[in-house]
Amino acid sequence: MAETRYHFRVAEADGSIRTVYDPYSFPSLLTDYDLHLFGEGNHAELYNRLGAQIRTIDDVAGVNFAVWAPNASAISVVGDFNGWDGRRHPMQRRSGSGVWELFVPELQAGERYKFRIRTRWGETIEKADPFGFAAELPPCTASVVADLSQHTWND
């Protein structure tokens, strides 16, 4: 593990203990300029910013999640990687943009996920990623982290 990042020791329900990176110790993928362009409606590469983006920061691979939900009061990313527990990966709101973001270290392509959203009225709903590049087949509705660098484009 990179020594420049905070770590947590997590006790799992089965009694095992594991060491994990602190997701909040990693910098944002979205810059202030990205948020400015987004707010103007002029960002030409949102597909490289929103959704689930595989990236490496300081030799730590993981997935950056970002979603626009301006009316949400809270959002978490949930999936198999956290037992679909919305308490484990709450996302951070980016200024007044309505964008929520979180880098989750050590995730990789193939992970199933959704966004758990608490509305301003207190209702909790789970939604697939509107910028997702892959999804489960119906009747399942989770998004799936995709590694686009492995895709051969033909258009």
PDB file of C-alpha atoms in Angstrom:
ATOM      1  CA  MET A   1       0.000   0.000   0.000  1.00  0.00           C
ATOM      2  CA  ALA A   2       1.199   3.500  -0.786  1.00  0.00           C
ATOM      3  CA  GLU A   3       2.522   5.086   2.402  1.00  0.00           C
ATOM      4  CA  THR A   4       1.350   8.568   1.390  1.00  0.00           C
ATOM      5  CA  ARG A   5      -2.313   7.737   1.996  1.00  0.00           C
ATOM      6  CA  TYR A   6      -4.363   7.193   5.134  1.00  0.00           C
ATOM      7  CA  HIS A   7      -5.499   3.638   5.843  1.00  0.00           C
ATOM      8  CA  PHE A   8      -8.241   2.090   7.943  1.00  0.00           C
ATOM      9  CA  ARG A   9      -8.365  -1.282   9.631  1.00  0.00           C
ATOM     10  CA  VAL A  10     -11.861  -2.625   9.011  1.00  0.00           C
ATOM     11  CA  ALA A  11     -13.461  -5.384  11.069  1.00  0.00           C
ATOM     12  CA  GLU A  12     -15.838  -7.351   8.853  1.00  0.00           C
ATOM     13  CA  ALA A  13     -19.015  -9.095  10.033  1.00  0.00           C
ATOM     14  CA  ASP A  14     -17.262 -12.476   9.758  1.00  0.00           C
ATOM     15  CA  GLY A  15     -14.583 -11.322  12.236  1.00  0.00           C
ATOM     16  CA  SER A  16     -11.828 -10.823   9.666  1.00  0.00           C
ATOM     17  CA  ILE A  17      -9.796  -7.624   9.705  1.00  0.00           C
ATOM     18  CA  ARG A  18      -8.459  -5.957   6.582  1.00  0.00           C
ATOM     19  CA  THR A  19      -6.577  -2.746   5.831  1.00  0.00           C
ATOM     20  CA  VAL A  20      -8.083  -0.384   3.271  1.00  0.00           C
ATOM     21  CA  TYR A  21      -7.210   3.014   1.833  1.00  0.00           C
ATOM     22  CA  ASP A  22      -9.164   6.057   2.961  1.00  0.00           C
ATOM     23  CA  PRO A  23     -11.132   7.036  -0.179  1.00  0.00           C
ATOM     24  CA  TYR A  24     -11.284  10.670   0.961  1.00  0.00           C
ATOM     25  CA  SER A  25      -7.485  11.059   0.930  1.00  0.00           C
ATOM     26  CA  PHE A  26      -7.414  11.003  -2.888  1.00  0.00           C
ATOM     27  CA  PRO A  27      -7.805  14.113  -5.072  1.00  0.00           C
ATOM     28  CA  SER A  28     -10.844  14.772  -7.210  1.00  0.00           C
ATOM     29  CA  LEU A  29     -10.888  13.814 -10.888  1.00  0.00           C
ATOM     30  CA  LEU A  30     -13.119  16.801 -11.620  1.00  0.00           C
ATOM     31  CA  THR A  31     -11.310  20.131 -11.722  1.00  0.00           C
ATOM     32  CA  ASP A  32     -12.881  23.511 -11.032  1.00  0.00           C
ATOM     33  CA  TYR A  33     -12.622  24.125 -14.786  1.00  0.00           C
ATOM     34  CA  ASP A  34     -14.565  20.897 -15.471  1.00  0.00           C
ATOM     35  CA  LEU A  35     -17.302  22.090 -13.111  1.00  0.00           C
ATOM     36  CA  HIS A  36     -17.317  25.535 -14.741  1.00  0.00           C
ATOM     37  CA  LEU A  37     -17.729  24.044 -18.233  1.00  0.00           C
ATOM     38  CA  PHE A  38     -20.369  21.638 -16.921  1.00  0.00           C
ATOM     39  CA  GLY A  39     -22.304  24.533 -15.383  1.00  0.00           C
ATOM     40  CA  GLU A  40     -22.212  26.380 -18.705  1.00  0.00           C
ATOM     41  CA  GLY A  41     -23.366  23.285 -20.571  1.00  0.00           C
ATOM     42  CA  ASN A  42     -20.152  23.380 -22.629  1.00  0.00           C
ATOM     43  CA  HIS A  43     -18.169  20.392 -21.355  1.00  0.00           C
ATOM     44  CA  ALA A  44     -17.385  18.288 -24.439  1.00  0.00           C
ATOM     45  CA  GLU A  45     -15.886  15.314 -22.576  1.00  0.00           C
ATOM     46  CA  LEU A  46     -18.252  14.527 -19.711  1.00  0.00           C
ATOM     47  CA  TYR A  47     -18.032  10.857 -20.657  1.00  0.00           C
ATOM     48  CA  ASN A  48     -14.429  11.028 -19.341  1.00  0.00           C
ATOM     49  CA  ARG A  49     -15.479  12.623 -16.053  1.00  0.00           C
ATOM     50  CA  LEU A  50     -18.909  11.378 -14.953  1.00  0.00           C
ATOM     51  CA  GLY A  51     -19.882   7.761 -14.370  1.00  0.00           C
ATOM     52  CA  ALA A  52     -17.310   5.161 -13.294  1.00  0.00           C
ATOM     53  CA  GLN A  53     -13.788   6.018 -14.454  1.00  0.00           C
ATOM     54  CA  ILE A  54     -10.944   3.551 -13.895  1.00  0.00           C
ATOM     55  CA  ARG A  55      -7.854   5.478 -12.853  1.00  0.00           C
ATOM     56  CA  THR A  56      -4.592   5.233 -10.923  1.00  0.00           C
ATOM     57  CA  ILE A  57      -3.475   7.811  -8.365  1.00  0.00           C
ATOM     58  CA  ASP A  58       0.008   7.539  -6.806  1.00  0.00           C
ATOM     59  CA  ASP A  59       0.256   3.894  -7.920  1.00  0.00           C
ATOM     60  CA  VAL A  60      -3.142   3.073  -6.378  1.00  0.00           C
ATOM     61  CA  ALA A  61      -5.642   1.740  -8.915  1.00  0.00           C
ATOM     62  CA  GLY A  62      -9.349   2.228  -8.361  1.00  0.00           C
ATOM     63  CA  VAL A  63     -12.552   3.700  -9.745  1.00  0.00           C
ATOM     64  CA  ASN A  64     -13.686   7.313  -9.610  1.00  0.00           C
ATOM     65  CA  PHE A  65     -17.475   7.607  -9.396  1.00  0.00           C
ATOM     66  CA  ALA A  66     -19.250  10.871 -10.270  1.00  0.00           C
ATOM     67  CA  VAL A  67     -22.910  11.638 -10.858  1.00  0.00           C
ATOM     68  CA  TRP A  68     -24.987  14.783 -11.328  1.00  0.00           C
ATOM     69  CA  ALA A  69     -27.900  14.860  -8.883  1.00  0.00           C
ATOM     70  CA  PRO A  70     -28.556  18.502  -7.944  1.00  0.00           C
ATOM     71  CA  ASN A  71     -31.613  17.770  -5.794  1.00  0.00           C
ATOM     72  CA  ALA A  72     -30.061  14.984  -3.711  1.00  0.00           C
ATOM     73  CA  SER A  73     -29.319  15.548  -0.040  1.00  0.00           C
ATOM     74  CA  ALA A  74     -26.862  12.607   0.071  1.00  0.00           C
ATOM     75  CA  ILE A  75     -25.490   9.961  -2.302  1.00  0.00           C
ATOM     76  CA  SER A  76     -23.487   6.791  -1.728  1.00  0.00           C
ATOM     77  CA  VAL A  77     -22.029   4.379  -4.230  1.00  0.00           C
ATOM     78  CA  VAL A  78     -23.064   0.815  -3.384  1.00  0.00           C
ATOM     79  CA  GLY A  79     -22.175  -2.544  -4.877  1.00  0.00           C
ATOM     80  CA  ASP A  80     -20.815  -6.003  -4.244  1.00  0.00           C
ATOM     81  CA  PHE A  81     -17.554  -4.392  -3.071  1.00  0.00           C
ATOM     82  CA  ASN A  82     -19.252  -2.944   0.035  1.00  0.00           C
ATOM     83  CA  GLY A  83     -22.126  -5.370   0.563  1.00  0.00           C
ATOM     84  CA  TRP A  84     -24.550  -2.835  -0.954  1.00  0.00           C
ATOM     85  CA  ASP A  85     -24.187  -0.847   2.294  1.00  0.00           C
ATOM     86  CA  GLY A  86     -24.791   2.859   1.721  1.00  0.00           C
ATOM     87  CA  ARG A  87     -22.924   3.797   4.904  1.00  0.00           C
ATOM     88  CA  ARG A  88     -19.560   2.626   3.564  1.00  0.00           C
ATOM     89  CA  HIS A  89     -18.921   4.926   0.584  1.00  0.00           C
ATOM     90  CA  PRO A  90     -20.790   8.245   0.895  1.00  0.00           C
ATOM     91  CA  MET A  91     -19.928  10.554  -1.970  1.00  0.00           C
ATOM     92  CA  GLN A  92     -18.813  14.175  -1.667  1.00  0.00           C
ATOM     93  CA  ARG A  93     -20.788  17.057  -3.155  1.00  0.00           C
ATOM     94  CA  ARG A  94     -18.680  19.287  -5.408  1.00  0.00           C
ATOM     95  CA  SER A  95     -19.473  22.926  -4.587  1.00  0.00           C
ATOM     96  CA  GLY A  96     -22.793  24.162  -5.994  1.00  0.00           C
ATOM     97  CA  SER A  97     -22.542  22.111  -9.182  1.00  0.00           C
ATOM     98  CA  GLY A  98     -24.891  19.306  -8.169  1.00  0.00           C
ATOM     99  CA  VAL A  99     -22.106  16.805  -8.937  1.00  0.00           C
ATOM    100  CA  TRP A 100     -21.201  14.147  -6.354  1.00  0.00           C
ATOM    101  CA  GLU A 101     -17.882  12.307  -6.513  1.00  0.00           C
ATOM    102  CA  LEU A 102     -15.758   9.635  -4.788  1.00  0.00           C
ATOM    103  CA  PHE A 103     -12.642   7.626  -5.687  1.00  0.00           C
ATOM    104  CA  VAL A 104     -12.842   4.049  -4.378  1.00  0.00           C
ATOM    105  CA  PRO A 105      -9.371   2.480  -4.251  1.00  0.00           C
ATOM    106  CA  GLU A 106      -8.693  -1.088  -5.350  1.00  0.00           C
ATOM    107  CA  LEU A 107     -11.850  -1.532  -7.433  1.00  0.00           C
ATOM    108  CA  GLN A 108     -11.567  -2.780 -10.993  1.00  0.00           C
ATOM    109  CA  ALA A 109     -13.555  -3.536 -14.125  1.00  0.00           C
ATOM    110  CA  GLY A 110     -16.481  -5.889 -13.659  1.00  0.00           C
ATOM    111  CA  GLU A 111     -17.722  -4.472 -10.327  1.00  0.00           C
ATOM    112  CA  ARG A 112     -21.500  -4.063 -10.108  1.00  0.00           C
ATOM    113  CA  TYR A 113     -22.736  -0.786  -8.605  1.00  0.00           C
ATOM    114  CA  LYS A 114     -25.587   1.701  -8.217  1.00  0.00           C
ATOM    115  CA  PHE A 115     -26.009   5.128  -6.703  1.00  0.00           C
ATOM    116  CA  ARG A 116     -28.055   5.210  -3.480  1.00  0.00           C
ATOM    117  CA  ILE A 117     -29.675   8.628  -3.419  1.00  0.00           C
ATOM    118  CA  ARG A 118     -31.447  10.340  -0.543  1.00  0.00           C
ATOM    119  CA  THR A 119     -33.816  12.901  -2.030  1.00  0.00           C
ATOM    120  CA  ARG A 120     -34.500  16.293  -0.518  1.00  0.00           C
ATOM    121  CA  TRP A 121     -37.799  14.810   0.727  1.00  0.00           C
ATOM    122  CA  GLY A 122     -35.960  12.068   2.661  1.00  0.00           C
ATOM    123  CA  GLU A 123     -36.803   9.221   0.288  1.00  0.00           C
ATOM    124  CA  THR A 124     -33.992   6.740  -0.476  1.00  0.00           C
ATOM    125  CA  ILE A 125     -33.770   5.295  -3.988  1.00  0.00           C
ATOM    126  CA  GLU A 126     -31.161   3.316  -5.920  1.00  0.00           C
ATOM    127  CA  LYS A 127     -30.384   4.273  -9.493  1.00  0.00           C
ATOM    128  CA  ALA A 128     -28.200   2.874 -12.247  1.00  0.00           C
ATOM    129  CA  ASP A 129     -25.464   5.150 -13.562  1.00  0.00           C
ATOM    130  CA  PRO A 130     -26.795   7.441 -16.332  1.00  0.00           C
ATOM    131  CA  PHE A 131     -23.205   7.662 -17.678  1.00  0.00           C
ATOM    132  CA  GLY A 132     -22.503   3.946 -17.229  1.00  0.00           C
ATOM    133  CA  PHE A 133     -20.729   2.174 -20.076  1.00  0.00           C
ATOM    134  CA  ALA A 134     -21.990  -1.307 -19.127  1.00  0.00           C
ATOM    135  CA  ALA A 135     -24.925  -2.815 -17.249  1.00  0.00           C
ATOM    136  CA  GLU A 136     -26.352  -6.117 -16.133  1.00  0.00           C
ATOM    137  CA  LEU A 137     -28.854  -7.855 -18.353  1.00  0.00           C
ATOM    138  CA  PRO A 138     -32.554  -7.495 -17.424  1.00  0.00           C
ATOM    139  CA  PRO A 139     -34.222  -8.080 -15.090  1.00  0.00           C
ATOM    140  CA  CYS A 140     -31.151  -6.966 -13.087  1.00  0.00           C
ATOM    141  CA  THR A 141     -30.444  -3.233 -13.182  1.00  0.00           C
ATOM    142  CA  ALA A 142     -26.976  -2.548 -11.744  1.00  0.00           C
ATOM    143  CA  SER A 143     -24.319  -0.715 -13.711  1.00  0.00           C
ATOM    144  CA  VAL A 144     -20.977  -2.456 -14.272  1.00  0.00           C
ATOM    145  CA  VAL A 145     -17.548  -0.800 -14.190  1.00  0.00           C
ATOM    146  CA  ALA A 146     -16.101  -1.061 -17.712  1.00  0.00           C
ATOM    147  CA  ASP A 147     -12.488  -0.724 -18.849  1.00  0.00           C
ATOM    148  CA  LEU A 148     -12.820   1.223 -22.093  1.00  0.00           C
ATOM    149  CA  SER A 149      -9.089   0.978 -22.780  1.00  0.00           C
ATOM    150  CA  GLN A 150      -9.692  -2.702 -23.583  1.00  0.00           C
ATOM    151  CA  HIS A 151     -12.477  -1.937 -26.087  1.00  0.00           C
ATOM    152  CA  THR A 152     -11.793  -1.928 -29.826  1.00  0.00           C
ATOM    153  CA  TRP A 153     -13.727   0.955 -31.347  1.00  0.00           C
ATOM    154  CA  ASN A 154     -14.989   0.457 -34.891  1.00  0.00           C
ATOM    155  CA  ASP A 155     -16.704   3.730 -35.660  1.00  0.00           C
TER     156      ASP A 155
END
